[in-house]
CSV table of C-alpha atoms in Angstrom, one decimal:
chain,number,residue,atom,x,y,z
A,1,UNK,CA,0.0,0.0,0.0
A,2,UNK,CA,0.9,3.5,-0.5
A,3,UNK,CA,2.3,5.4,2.1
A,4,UNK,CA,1.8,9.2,2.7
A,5,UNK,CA,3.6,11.1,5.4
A,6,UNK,CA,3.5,14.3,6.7
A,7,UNK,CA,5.7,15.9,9.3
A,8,UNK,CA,4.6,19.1,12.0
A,9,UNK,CA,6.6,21.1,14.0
A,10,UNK,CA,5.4,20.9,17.8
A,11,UNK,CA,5.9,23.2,20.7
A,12,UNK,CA,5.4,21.7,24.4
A,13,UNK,CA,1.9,21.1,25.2
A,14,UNK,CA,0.3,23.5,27.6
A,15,UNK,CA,-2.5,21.5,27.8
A,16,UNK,CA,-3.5,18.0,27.9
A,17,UNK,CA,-7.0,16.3,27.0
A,18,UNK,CA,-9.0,13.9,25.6
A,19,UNK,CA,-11.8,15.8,25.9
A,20,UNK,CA,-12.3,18.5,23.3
A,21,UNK,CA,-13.8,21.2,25.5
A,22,UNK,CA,-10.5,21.5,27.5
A,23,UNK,CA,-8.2,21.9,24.8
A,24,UNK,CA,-7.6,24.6,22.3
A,25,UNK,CA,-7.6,24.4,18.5
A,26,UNK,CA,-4.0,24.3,18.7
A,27,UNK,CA,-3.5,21.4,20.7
A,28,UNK,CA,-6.9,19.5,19.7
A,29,UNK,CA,-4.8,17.6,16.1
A,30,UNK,CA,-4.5,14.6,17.8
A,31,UNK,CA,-8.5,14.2,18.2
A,32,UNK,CA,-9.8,16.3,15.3
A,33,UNK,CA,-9.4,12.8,12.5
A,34,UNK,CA,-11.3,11.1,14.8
A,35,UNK,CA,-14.4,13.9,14.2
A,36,UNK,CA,-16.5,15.2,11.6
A,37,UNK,CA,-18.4,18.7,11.3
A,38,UNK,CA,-21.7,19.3,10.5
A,39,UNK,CA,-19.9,21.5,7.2
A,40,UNK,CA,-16.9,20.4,5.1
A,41,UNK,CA,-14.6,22.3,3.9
A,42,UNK,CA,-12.6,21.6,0.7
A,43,UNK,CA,-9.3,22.3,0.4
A,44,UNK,CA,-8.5,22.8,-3.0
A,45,UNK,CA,-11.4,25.4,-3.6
A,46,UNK,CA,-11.6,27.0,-0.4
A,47,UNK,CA,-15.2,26.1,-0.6
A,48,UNK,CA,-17.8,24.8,1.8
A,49,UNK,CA,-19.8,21.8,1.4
A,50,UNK,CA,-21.8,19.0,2.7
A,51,UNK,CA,-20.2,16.7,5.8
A,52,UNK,CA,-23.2,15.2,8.7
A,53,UNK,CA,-25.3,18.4,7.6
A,54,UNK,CA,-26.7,17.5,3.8
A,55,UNK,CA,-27.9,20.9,3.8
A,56,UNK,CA,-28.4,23.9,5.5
A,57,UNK,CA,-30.5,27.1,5.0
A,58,UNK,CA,-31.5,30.8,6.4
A,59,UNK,CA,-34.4,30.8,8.3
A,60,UNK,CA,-37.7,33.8,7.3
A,61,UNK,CA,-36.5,35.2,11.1
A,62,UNK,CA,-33.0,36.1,9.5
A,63,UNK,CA,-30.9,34.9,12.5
A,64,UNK,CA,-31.7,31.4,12.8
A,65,UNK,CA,-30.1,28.1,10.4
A,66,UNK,CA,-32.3,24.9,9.3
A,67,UNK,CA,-29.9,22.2,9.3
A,68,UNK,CA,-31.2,18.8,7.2
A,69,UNK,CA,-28.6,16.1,8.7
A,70,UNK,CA,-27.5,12.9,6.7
A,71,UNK,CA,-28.8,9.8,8.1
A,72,UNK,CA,-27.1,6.7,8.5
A,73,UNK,CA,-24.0,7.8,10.0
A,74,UNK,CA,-22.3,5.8,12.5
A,75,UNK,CA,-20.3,6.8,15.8
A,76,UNK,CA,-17.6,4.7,16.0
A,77,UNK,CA,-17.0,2.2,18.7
A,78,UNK,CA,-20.9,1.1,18.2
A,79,UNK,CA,-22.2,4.4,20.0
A,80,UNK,CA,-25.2,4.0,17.2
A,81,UNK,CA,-26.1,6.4,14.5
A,82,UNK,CA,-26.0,10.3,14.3
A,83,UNK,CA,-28.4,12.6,15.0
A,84,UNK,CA,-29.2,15.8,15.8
A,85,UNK,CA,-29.2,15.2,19.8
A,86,UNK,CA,-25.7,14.6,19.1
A,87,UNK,CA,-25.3,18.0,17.5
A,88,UNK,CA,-27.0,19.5,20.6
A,89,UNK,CA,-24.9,17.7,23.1
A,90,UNK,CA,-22.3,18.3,21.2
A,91,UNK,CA,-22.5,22.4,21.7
A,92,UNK,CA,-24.1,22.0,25.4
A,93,UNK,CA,-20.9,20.3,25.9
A,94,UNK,CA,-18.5,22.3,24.6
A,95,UNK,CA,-19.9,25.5,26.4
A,96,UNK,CA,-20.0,24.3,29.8
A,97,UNK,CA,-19.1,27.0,32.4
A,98,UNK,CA,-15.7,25.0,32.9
A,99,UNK,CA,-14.7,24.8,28.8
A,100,UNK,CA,-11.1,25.9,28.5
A,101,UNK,CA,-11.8,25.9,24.5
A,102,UNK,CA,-10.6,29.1,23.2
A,103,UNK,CA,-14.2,28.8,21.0
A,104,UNK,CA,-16.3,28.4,23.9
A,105,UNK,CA,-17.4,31.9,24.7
A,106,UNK,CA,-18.2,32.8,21.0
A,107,UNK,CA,-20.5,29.7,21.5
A,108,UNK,CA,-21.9,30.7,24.4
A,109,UNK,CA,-22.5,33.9,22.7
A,110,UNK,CA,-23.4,33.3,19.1
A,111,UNK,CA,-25.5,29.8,19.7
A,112,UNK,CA,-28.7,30.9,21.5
A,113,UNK,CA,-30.4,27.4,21.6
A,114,UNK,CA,-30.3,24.5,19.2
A,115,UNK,CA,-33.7,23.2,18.6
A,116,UNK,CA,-34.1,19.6,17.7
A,117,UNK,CA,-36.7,19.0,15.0
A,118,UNK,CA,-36.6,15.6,14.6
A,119,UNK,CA,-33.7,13.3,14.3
A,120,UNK,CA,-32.5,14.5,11.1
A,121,UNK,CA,-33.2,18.4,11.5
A,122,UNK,CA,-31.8,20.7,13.8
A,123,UNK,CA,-32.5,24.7,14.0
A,124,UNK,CA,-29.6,26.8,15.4
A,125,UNK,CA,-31.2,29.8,17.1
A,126,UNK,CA,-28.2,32.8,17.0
A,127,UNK,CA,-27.6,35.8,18.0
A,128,UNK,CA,-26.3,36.8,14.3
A,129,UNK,CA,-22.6,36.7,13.7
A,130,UNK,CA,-21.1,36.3,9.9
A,131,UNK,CA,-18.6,34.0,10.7
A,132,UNK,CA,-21.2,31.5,12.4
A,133,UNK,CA,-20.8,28.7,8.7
A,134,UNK,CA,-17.1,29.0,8.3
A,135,UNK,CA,-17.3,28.8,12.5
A,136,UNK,CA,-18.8,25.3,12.4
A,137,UNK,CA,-17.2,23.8,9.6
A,138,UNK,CA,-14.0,21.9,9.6
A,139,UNK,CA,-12.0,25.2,7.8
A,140,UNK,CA,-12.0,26.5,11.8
A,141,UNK,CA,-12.8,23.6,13.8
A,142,UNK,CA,-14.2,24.0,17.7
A,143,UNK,CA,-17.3,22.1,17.0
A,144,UNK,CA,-16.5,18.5,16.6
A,145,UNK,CA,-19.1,16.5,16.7
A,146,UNK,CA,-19.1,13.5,19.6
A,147,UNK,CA,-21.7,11.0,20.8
A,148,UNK,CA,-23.8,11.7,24.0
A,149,UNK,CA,-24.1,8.2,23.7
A,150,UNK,CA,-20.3,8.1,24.4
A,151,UNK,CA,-20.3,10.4,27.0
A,152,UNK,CA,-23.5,9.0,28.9
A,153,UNK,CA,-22.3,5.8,28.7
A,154,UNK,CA,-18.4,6.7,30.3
A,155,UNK,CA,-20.6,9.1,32.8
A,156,UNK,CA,-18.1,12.1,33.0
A,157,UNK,CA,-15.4,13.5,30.5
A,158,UNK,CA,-12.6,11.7,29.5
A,159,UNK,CA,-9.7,12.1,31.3
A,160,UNK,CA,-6.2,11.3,29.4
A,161,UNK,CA,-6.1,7.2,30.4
A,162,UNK,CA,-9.2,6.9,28.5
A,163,UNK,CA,-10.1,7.4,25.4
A,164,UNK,CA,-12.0,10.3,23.7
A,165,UNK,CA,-15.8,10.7,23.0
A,166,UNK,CA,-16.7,8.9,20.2
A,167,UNK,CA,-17.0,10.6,17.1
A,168,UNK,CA,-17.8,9.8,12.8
A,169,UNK,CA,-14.5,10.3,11.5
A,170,UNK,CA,-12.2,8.0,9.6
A,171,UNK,CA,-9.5,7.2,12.1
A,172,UNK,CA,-10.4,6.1,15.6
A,173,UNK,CA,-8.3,7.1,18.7
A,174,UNK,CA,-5.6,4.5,19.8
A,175,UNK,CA,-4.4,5.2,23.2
A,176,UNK,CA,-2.5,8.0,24.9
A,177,UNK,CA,1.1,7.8,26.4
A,178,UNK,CA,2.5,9.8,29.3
A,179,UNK,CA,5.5,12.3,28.4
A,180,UNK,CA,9.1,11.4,28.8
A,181,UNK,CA,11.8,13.7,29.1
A,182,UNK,CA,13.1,13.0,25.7
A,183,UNK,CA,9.0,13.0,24.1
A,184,UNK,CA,9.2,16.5,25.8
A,185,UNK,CA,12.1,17.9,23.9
A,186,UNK,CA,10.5,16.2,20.7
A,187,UNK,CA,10.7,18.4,18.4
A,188,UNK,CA,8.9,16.8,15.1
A,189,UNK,CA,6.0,14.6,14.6
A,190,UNK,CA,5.6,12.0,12.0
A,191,UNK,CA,2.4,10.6,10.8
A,192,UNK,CA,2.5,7.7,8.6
A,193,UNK,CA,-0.5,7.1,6.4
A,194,UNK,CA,-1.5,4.1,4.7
C-alpha cells in the first residue's frame, strides 16, 4: 500500500486532554481525524460543502439556520447512529461554564439554543454573527461532533487514560502515552498514512 507522510513542527503542550472542551484548537490535532463537522470544507477550492449536515439554509426570522442532517451515520466504537441530539450535546458540551476551548465563549454567545426538529433536523437559534458557517465547519474547527451516547455511557469527561468521545470520523483514537523527558524535547512529529 501506498504510504503518505506528513511531518509538524510541535511546541510543548500547555495543555493535555482527551476531551475536546479542555483543549484549544491548537493542541486539539491529535482528536480532530477522529471527528467530523456538521460543514466540510474543501481544500482545493476553499469552498464549503456538505459533511453530517446534507444541507443547510436561512431561516424567514434572518438569524436562525435549518440544518437537514444525513442519516445513516455511524459513531464509532458502536455508540449508534448520528443525530441531531448529538449536534446538541455536542454544543451544550462544549460551552460548559468549565470549557477551557478558546471557541467556547463565541459559542456561548453566538449559539442561543439549538432546537431539535426531529432526528434528522436541527434549528440553530443565534444571535447573528457572519462568521457563524465558516465557524462550524472543519475550515476553523471547535465544533467537533461527539456521541452523547459516548459520553452517557463513560458518565463524565474523558480524562487522558481513556479514550476520547466517540466521534464519525475516519481514524479512531488508539491510546494516549505519558510524556518522557526526551518526548518532551520532541521536536517533530511524523504521521505515517496508509
Amino acid at each position: 500500500p501506498k504510504c503518505l507522510e506528513f511531518r509538524r513542527v510541535l511546541s510543548r503542550s500547555q495543555a493535555e486532554s482527551n476531551d475536546n472542551r479542555m483543549i484549544g484548537q491548537i493542541y486539539i490535532f491529535q482528536l480532530r481525524p477522529q471527528n467530523d463537522f456538521l460543514i466540510g470544507y474543501e481544500a482545493e477550492t476553499g469552498k464549503m460543502g456538505p459533511e453530517l449536515a446534507t444541507e443547510w439554509k436561512l431561516e424567514p426570522d434572518g438569524k436562525s439556520f435549518r440544518f437537514m442532517l444525513r442519516k445513516g451515520v455511524q459513531f464509532q466504537k458502536g455508540f449508534g447512529e448520528f443525530t441531531a441530539k448529538d449536534a446538541l450535546f455536542s454544543w451544550q458540551n462544549l460551552t460548559q461554564p468549565d470549557s477551557l476551548q478558546v471557541e467556547a465563549p463565541t459559542w456561548k454567545r453566538v449559539v442561543q439554543s439549538i432546537e431539535v426538529v426531529n432526528d434528522y433536523e436541527a434549528i440553530y437559534h443565534l444571535d447573528p454573527d457572519a462568521n457563524f458557517l465558516h465557524g462550524i465547519s472543519r475550515a476553523e474547527g471547535g465544533m467537533e461532533i461527539r456521541s452523547k451516547a459516548s459520553w452517557d455511557k463513560l458518565g463524565h469527561d474523558p480524562t487522558m487514560q481513556e479514550a476520547p468521545l466517540a466521534g464519525t470520523g475516519a481514524y479512531q483514537f488508539k491510546r494516549s502515552e505519558e510524556h518522557t523527558s526526551e518526548l518532551q524535547s520532541l521536536r517533530h512529529l511524523v504521521c505515517r498514512l496508509l
